[in-house]
Each structure stands twice: as structure tokens, then as C-alpha cells.
mmCIF file of C-alpha atoms in Angstrom:
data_model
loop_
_atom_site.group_PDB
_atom_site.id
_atom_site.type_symbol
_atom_site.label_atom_id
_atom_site.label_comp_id
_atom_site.label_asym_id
_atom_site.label_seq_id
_atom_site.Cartn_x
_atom_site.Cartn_y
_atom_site.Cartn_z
ATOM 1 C CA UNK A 259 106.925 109.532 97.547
ATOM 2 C CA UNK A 260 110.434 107.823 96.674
ATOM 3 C CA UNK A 261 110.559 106.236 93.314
ATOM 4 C CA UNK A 262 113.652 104.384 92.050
ATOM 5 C CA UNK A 263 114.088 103.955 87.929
ATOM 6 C CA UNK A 264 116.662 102.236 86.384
ATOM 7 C CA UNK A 265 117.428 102.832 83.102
ATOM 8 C CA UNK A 266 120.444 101.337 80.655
ATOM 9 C CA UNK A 267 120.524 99.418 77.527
ATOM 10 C CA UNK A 268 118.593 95.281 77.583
ATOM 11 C CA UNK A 269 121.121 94.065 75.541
ATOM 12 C CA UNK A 270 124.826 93.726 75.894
ATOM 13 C CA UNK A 271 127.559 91.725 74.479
ATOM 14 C CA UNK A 272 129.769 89.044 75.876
ATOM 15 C CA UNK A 273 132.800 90.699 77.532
ATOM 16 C CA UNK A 274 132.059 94.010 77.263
ATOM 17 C CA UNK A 275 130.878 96.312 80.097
ATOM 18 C CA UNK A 276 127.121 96.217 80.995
ATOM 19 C CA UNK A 277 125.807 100.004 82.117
ATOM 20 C CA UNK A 278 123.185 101.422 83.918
ATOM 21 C CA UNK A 279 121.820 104.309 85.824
ATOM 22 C CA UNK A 280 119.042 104.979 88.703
ATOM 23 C CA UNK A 281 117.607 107.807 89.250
ATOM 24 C CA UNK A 282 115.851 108.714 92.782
ATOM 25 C CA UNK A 283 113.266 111.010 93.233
ATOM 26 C CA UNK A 284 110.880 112.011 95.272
ATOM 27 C CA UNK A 285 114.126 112.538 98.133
ATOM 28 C CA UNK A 286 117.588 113.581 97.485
ATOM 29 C CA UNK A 287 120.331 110.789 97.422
ATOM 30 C CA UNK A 288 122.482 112.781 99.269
ATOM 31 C CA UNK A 289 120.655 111.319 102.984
ATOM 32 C CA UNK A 290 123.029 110.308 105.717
ATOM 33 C CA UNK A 291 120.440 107.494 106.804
ATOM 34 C CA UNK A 292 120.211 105.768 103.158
ATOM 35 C CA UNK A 293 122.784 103.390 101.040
ATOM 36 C CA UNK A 294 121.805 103.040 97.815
ATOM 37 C CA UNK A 295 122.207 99.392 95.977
ATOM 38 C CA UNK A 296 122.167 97.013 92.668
ATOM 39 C CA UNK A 297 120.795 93.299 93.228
ATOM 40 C CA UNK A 298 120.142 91.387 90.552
ATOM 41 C CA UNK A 299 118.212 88.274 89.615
ATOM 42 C CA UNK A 300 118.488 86.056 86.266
ATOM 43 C CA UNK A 301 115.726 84.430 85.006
ATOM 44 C CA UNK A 302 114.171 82.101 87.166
ATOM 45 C CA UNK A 303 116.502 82.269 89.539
ATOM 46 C CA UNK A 304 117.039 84.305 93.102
ATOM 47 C CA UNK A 305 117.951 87.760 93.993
ATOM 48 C CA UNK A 306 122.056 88.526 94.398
ATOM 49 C CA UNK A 307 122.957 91.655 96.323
ATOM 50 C CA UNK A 308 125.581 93.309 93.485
ATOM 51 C CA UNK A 309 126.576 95.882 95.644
ATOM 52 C CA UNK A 310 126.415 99.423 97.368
ATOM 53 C CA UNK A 311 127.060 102.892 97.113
ATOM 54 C CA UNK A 312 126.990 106.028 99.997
ATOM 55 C CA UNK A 313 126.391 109.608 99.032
ATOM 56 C CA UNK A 314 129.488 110.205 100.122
ATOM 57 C CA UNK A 315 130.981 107.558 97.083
ATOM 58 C CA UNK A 316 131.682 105.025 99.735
ATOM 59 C CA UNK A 317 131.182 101.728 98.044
ATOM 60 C CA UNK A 318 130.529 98.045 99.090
ATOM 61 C CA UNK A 319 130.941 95.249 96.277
ATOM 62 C CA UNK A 320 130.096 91.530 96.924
ATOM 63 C CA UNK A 321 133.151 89.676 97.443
ATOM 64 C CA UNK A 322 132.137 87.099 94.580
ATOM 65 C CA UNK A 323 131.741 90.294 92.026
ATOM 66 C CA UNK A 324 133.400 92.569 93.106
ATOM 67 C CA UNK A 325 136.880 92.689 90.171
ATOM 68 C CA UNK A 326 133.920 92.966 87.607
ATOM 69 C CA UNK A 327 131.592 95.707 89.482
ATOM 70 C CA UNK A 328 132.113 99.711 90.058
ATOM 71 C CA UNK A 329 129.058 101.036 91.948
ATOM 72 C CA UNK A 330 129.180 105.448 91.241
ATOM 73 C CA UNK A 331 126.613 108.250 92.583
ATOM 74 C CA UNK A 332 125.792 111.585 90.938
ATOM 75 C CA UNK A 333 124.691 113.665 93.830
ATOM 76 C CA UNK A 334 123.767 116.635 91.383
ATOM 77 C CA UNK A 335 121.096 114.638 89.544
ATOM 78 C CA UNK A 336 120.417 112.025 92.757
ATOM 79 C CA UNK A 337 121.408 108.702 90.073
ATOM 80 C CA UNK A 338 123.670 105.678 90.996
ATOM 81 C CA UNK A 339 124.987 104.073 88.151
ATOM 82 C CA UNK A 340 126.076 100.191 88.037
ATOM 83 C CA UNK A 341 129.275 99.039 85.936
ATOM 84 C CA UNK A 342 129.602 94.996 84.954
ATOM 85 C CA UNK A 343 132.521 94.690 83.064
ATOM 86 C CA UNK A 344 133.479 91.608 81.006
ATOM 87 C CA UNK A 345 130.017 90.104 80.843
ATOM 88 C CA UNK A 346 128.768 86.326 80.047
ATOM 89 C CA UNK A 347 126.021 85.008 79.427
ATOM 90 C CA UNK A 348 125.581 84.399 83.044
ATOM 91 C CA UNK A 349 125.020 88.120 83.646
ATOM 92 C CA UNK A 350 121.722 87.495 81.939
ATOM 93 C CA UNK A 351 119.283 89.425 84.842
ATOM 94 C CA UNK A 352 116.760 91.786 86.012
ATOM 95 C CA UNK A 353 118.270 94.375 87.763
ATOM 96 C CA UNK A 354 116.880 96.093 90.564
ATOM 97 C CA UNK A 355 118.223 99.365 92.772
ATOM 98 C CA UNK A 356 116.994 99.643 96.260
ATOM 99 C CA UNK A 357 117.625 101.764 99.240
ATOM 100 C CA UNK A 358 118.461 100.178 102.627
ATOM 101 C CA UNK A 359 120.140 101.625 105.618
ATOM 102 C CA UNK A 360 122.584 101.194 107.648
ATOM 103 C CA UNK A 361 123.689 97.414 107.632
ATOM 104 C CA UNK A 362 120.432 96.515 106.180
ATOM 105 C CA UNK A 363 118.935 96.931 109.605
ATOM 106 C CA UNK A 364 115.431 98.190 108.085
ATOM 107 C CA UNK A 365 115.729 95.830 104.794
ATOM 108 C CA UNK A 366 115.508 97.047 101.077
ATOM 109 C CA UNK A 367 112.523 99.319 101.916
ATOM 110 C CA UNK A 368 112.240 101.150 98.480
ATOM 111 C CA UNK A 369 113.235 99.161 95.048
ATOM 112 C CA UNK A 370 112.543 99.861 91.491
ATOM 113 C CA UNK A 371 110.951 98.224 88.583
ATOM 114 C CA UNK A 372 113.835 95.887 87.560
ATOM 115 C CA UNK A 373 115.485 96.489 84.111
ATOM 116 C CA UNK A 374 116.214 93.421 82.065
ATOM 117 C CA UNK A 375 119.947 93.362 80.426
ATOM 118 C CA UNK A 376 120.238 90.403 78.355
ATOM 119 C CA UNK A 377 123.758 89.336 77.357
ATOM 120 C CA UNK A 378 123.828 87.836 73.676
ATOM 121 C CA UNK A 379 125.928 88.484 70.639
ATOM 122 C CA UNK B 281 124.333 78.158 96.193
ATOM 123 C CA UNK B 282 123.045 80.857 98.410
ATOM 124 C CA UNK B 283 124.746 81.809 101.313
ATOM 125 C CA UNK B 284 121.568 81.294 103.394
ATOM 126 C CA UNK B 285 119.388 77.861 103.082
ATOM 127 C CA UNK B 286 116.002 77.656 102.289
ATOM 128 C CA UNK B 287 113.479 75.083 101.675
ATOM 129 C CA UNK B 288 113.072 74.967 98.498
ATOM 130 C CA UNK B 289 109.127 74.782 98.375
ATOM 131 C CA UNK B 290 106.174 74.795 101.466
ATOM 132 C CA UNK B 291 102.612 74.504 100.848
ATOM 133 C CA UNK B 292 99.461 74.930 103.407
ATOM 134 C CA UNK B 293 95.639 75.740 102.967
ATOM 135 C CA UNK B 294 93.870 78.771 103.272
ATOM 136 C CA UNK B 295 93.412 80.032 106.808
ATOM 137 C CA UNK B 296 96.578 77.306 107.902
ATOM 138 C CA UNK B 297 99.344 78.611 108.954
ATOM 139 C CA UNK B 298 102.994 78.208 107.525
ATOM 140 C CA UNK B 299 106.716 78.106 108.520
ATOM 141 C CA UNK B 300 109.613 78.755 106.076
ATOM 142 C CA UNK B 301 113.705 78.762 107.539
ATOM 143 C CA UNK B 302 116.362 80.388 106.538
ATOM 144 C CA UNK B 303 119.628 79.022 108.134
ATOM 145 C CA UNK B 304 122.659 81.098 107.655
ATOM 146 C CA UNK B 305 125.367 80.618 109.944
ATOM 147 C CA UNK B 306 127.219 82.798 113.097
ATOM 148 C CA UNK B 307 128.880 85.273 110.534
ATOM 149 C CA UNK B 308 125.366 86.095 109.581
ATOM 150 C CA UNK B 309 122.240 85.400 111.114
ATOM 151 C CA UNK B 310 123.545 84.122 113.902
ATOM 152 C CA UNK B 311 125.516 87.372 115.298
ATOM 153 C CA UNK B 312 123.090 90.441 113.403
ATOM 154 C CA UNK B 313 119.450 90.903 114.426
ATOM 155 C CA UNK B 314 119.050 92.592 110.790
ATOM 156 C CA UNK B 315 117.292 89.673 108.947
ATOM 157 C CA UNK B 316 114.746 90.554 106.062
ATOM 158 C CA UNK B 317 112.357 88.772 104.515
ATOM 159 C CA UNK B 318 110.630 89.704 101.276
ATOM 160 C CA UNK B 319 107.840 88.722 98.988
ATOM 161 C CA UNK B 320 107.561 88.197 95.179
ATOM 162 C CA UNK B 321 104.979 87.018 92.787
ATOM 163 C CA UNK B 322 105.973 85.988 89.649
ATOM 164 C CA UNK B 323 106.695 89.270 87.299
ATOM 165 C CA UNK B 324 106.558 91.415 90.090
ATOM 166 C CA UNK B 325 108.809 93.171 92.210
ATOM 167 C CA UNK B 326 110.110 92.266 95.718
ATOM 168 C CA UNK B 327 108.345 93.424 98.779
ATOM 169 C CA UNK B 328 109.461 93.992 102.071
ATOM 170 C CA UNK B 329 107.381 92.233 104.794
ATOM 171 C CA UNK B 330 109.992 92.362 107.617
ATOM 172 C CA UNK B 331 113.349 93.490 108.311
ATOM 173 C CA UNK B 332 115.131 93.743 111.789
ATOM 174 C CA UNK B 333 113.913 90.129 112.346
ATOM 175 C CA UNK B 334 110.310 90.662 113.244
ATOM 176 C CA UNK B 335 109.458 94.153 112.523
ATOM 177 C CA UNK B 336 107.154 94.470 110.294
ATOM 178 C CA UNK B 337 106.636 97.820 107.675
ATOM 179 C CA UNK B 338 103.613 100.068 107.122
ATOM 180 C CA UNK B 339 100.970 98.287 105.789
ATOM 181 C CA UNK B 340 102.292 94.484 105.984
ATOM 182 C CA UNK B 341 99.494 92.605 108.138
ATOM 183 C CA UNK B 342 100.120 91.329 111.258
ATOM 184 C CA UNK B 343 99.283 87.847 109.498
ATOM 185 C CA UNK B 344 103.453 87.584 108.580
ATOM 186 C CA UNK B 345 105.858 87.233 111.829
ATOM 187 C CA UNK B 346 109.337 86.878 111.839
ATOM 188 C CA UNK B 347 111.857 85.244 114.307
ATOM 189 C CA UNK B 348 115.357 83.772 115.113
ATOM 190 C CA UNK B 349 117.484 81.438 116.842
ATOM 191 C CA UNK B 350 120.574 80.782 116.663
ATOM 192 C CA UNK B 351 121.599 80.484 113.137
ATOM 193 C CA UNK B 352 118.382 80.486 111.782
ATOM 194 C CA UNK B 353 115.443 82.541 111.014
ATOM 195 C CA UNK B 354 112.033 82.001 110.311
ATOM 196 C CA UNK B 355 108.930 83.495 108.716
ATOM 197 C CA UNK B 356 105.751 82.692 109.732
ATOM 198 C CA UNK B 357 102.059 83.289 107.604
ATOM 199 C CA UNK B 358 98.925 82.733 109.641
ATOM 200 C CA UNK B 359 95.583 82.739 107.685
ATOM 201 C CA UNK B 360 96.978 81.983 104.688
ATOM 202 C CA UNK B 361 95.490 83.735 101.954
ATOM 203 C CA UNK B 362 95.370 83.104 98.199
ATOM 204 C CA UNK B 363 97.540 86.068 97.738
ATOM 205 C CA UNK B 364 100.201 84.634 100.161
ATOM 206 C CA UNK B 365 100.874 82.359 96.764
ATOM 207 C CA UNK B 366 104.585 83.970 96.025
ATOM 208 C CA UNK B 367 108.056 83.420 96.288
ATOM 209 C CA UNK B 368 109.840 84.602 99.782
ATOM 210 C CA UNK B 369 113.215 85.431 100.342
ATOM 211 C CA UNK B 370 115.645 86.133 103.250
ATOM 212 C CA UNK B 371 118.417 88.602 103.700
ATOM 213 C CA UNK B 372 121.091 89.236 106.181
ATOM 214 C CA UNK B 373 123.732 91.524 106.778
ATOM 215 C CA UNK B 374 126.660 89.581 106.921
ATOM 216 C CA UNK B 375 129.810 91.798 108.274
ATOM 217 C CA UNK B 376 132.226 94.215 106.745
ATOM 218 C CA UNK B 377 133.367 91.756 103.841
ATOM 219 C CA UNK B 378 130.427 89.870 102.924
ATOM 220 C CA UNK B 379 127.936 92.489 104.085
ATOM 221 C CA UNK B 380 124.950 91.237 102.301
ATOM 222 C CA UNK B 381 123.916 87.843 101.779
ATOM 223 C CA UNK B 382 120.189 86.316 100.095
ATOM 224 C CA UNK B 383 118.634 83.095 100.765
ATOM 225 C CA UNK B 384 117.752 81.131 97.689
ATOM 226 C CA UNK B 385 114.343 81.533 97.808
ATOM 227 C CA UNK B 386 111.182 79.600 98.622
ATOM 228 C CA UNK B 387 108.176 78.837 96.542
ATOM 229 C CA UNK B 388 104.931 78.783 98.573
ATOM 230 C CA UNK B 389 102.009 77.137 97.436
ATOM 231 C CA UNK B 390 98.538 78.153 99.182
ATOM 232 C CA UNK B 391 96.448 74.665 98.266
#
């Protein structure tokens, strides 16, 4: 059974780089028929597609994010790993990965538990 | 502001049956049959109840339907349940630069 668990620090400060990792299991990332992706969602608030990474390292960024965002995959230990650079308190969120396919055609199928990354000094 | 518009909150009783949009426009919903809709109660994670437009996954009852037209999609719960109590959200592929856009979210309200 695929499980998704993301994993990084909850806090961060304001404009530094906000980090974290998920790692698949139960498949291998390395599937031609799955994208692999960071949405986020701040308190209270609704869910924002961050962005998305291949197997191959092909990656696909939200235009409104993406000078901020690097989206990387580690084949060799199936993770994806999420870069936010110069944070603000506005990057305050639960984020999620989630596996879709090919132009979202079968949704977000598969999602993990959401990791909370507060930004604070 | 979301990229796609949603009402903001819709309410019904049990066993009614309710309607929530989501109007994007033709660089979205209105050219790609690959709409999603997903559910979330509070704390929880999201959950897929349809993708493709109306397809619905393993295991989501035939109680949730999805449609389109034109630029706008819809989501429909029959029987509403106590359980149906959540907030919904629609998705859309949205092209080569955009590629993914979310709906802001409705907040529905079983009476």
C-alpha cells in the first residue's frame, strides 16, 4: 500500500530557506505513470498546489512561487524534497505531498499526513 | 483569490441533496476534462472523491457525482449524510504554465 511521509523541521525563520523531504513507500518513485507534488495550506485557509517533480527530475513550479521553490527527487531512496527559500510569515502552512498523474487527469490520489512548518523568529 | 470560484458556504438536510460550483474559466475547466474534487474535515487530510470530472475512486459512494459545463464544474451529494459535514475543494489542470490550479474551498453544513 503507498504511503507518503513528509518529514522537515516545524519551525523556520523569516528569510531563510524552509526544507523538507517525502519519502514514498510501498512503490518505487521511479513510475512513468506518477508525478510527485508539494501543496500546501496555511491555517485556516485553502490548499495551493506548490509544485511538481518527475522521476526523471522534470519539474513544474506554480507561476506565483516559482523564484522561491526548487522541487528535487532521490530515486535511490524514492524521497522528493521541497525548497522555500526566503520565507515570511505567510509561508506559515501544512504541507502535504501527493501523487497525481499525468495532467492531474486521475486527481491527487495518494497524499500524506501534512507537516506543519511554522515561520517565526 | 483562487484561481477557481467557489461558494463560499452551502448547507442542506440529511437525505437532501446538494450542489456546490466551481467556475474556472476556458484556460482551465473550460478546455480539460481533468477536474477534481476533494473532501476535508477539519484536522484531517484531503480525500479524493472524483477526478476526471465525474469518475469517481474505489470506495467513494455513488452518493457524490461530478459534472461540467462550460467553465464550470459541479459536485453533487445526494442523501446527505452527517459525515458529508466537511470542507470540498476543486482542482484543475490548467495548461503548461499554470498547470495546476485549486478552488478556494467550500464549507458544507449538513443541518
Amino acid at each position: 500500500q503507498l504511503q507518503l511521509q513528509e518529514s522537515g523541521p516545524g519551525l523556520v525563520k523569516p528569510s531563510e530557506t524552509l526544507s523538507l523531504t517525502c519519502t514514498v513507500s510501498g512503490a518505487s518513485i521511479s513510475t512513468s505513470a506518477y508525478y510527485w507534488a508539494w501543496i500546501r495550506q496555511p491555517p485556516g485557509r485553502g490548499l495551493e498546489w506548490i509544485g511538481t517533480v518527475y522521476y526523471n527530475g522534470d519539474t513544474y513550479y506554480n507561476p506565483s512561487l516559482n523564484s522561491r521553490v526548487t522541487i528535487s527527487v532521490d530515486t535511490s531512496r524514492d524521497q522528493f524534497s521541497l525548497r522555500l527559500s526566503s520565507v515570511t510569515a505567510a509561508d506559515t502552512a501544512v504541507f502535504y505531498c501527493a501523487r497525481h498523474g499525468t495532467m492531474i487527469r486521475g486527481g491527487f490520489d495518494s497524499w500524506g499526513q501534512g507537516s506543519l512548518a511554522t515561520v517565526s523568529s | 483569490q483562487s484561481a477557481l470560484t467557489q461558494p463560499r458556504s452551502v448547507s442542506g438536510s440529511p437525505g437532501q441533496s446538494v450542489t456546490i460550483s466551481c467556475t474556472g474559466t476556458r484556460s482551465d475547466v473550460g478546455t480539460y476534462n481533468f477536474v477534481s474534487w476533494y473532501q476535508q474535515h477539519p484536522g484531517k487530510v484531503p480525500k479524493l472523491m472524483i477526478y476526471a470530472v465525474s469518475e469517481r475512486p474505489s470506495g467513494v459512494p455513488d452518493r457524490f457525482s461530478g459534472s461540467k459545463s462550460g467553465n464550470t464544474a459541479s459536485l453533487t451529494i445526494s442523501g446527505l449524510q452527517a459525515d458529508d459535514e466537511a470542507d470540498y475543494y476543486c482542482c484543475s489542470y490548467a495548461g503548461s504554465y499554470t498547470h495546476v490550479v485549486f478552488g478556494g474551498g467550500t464549507r458544507l453544513t449538513v443541518l
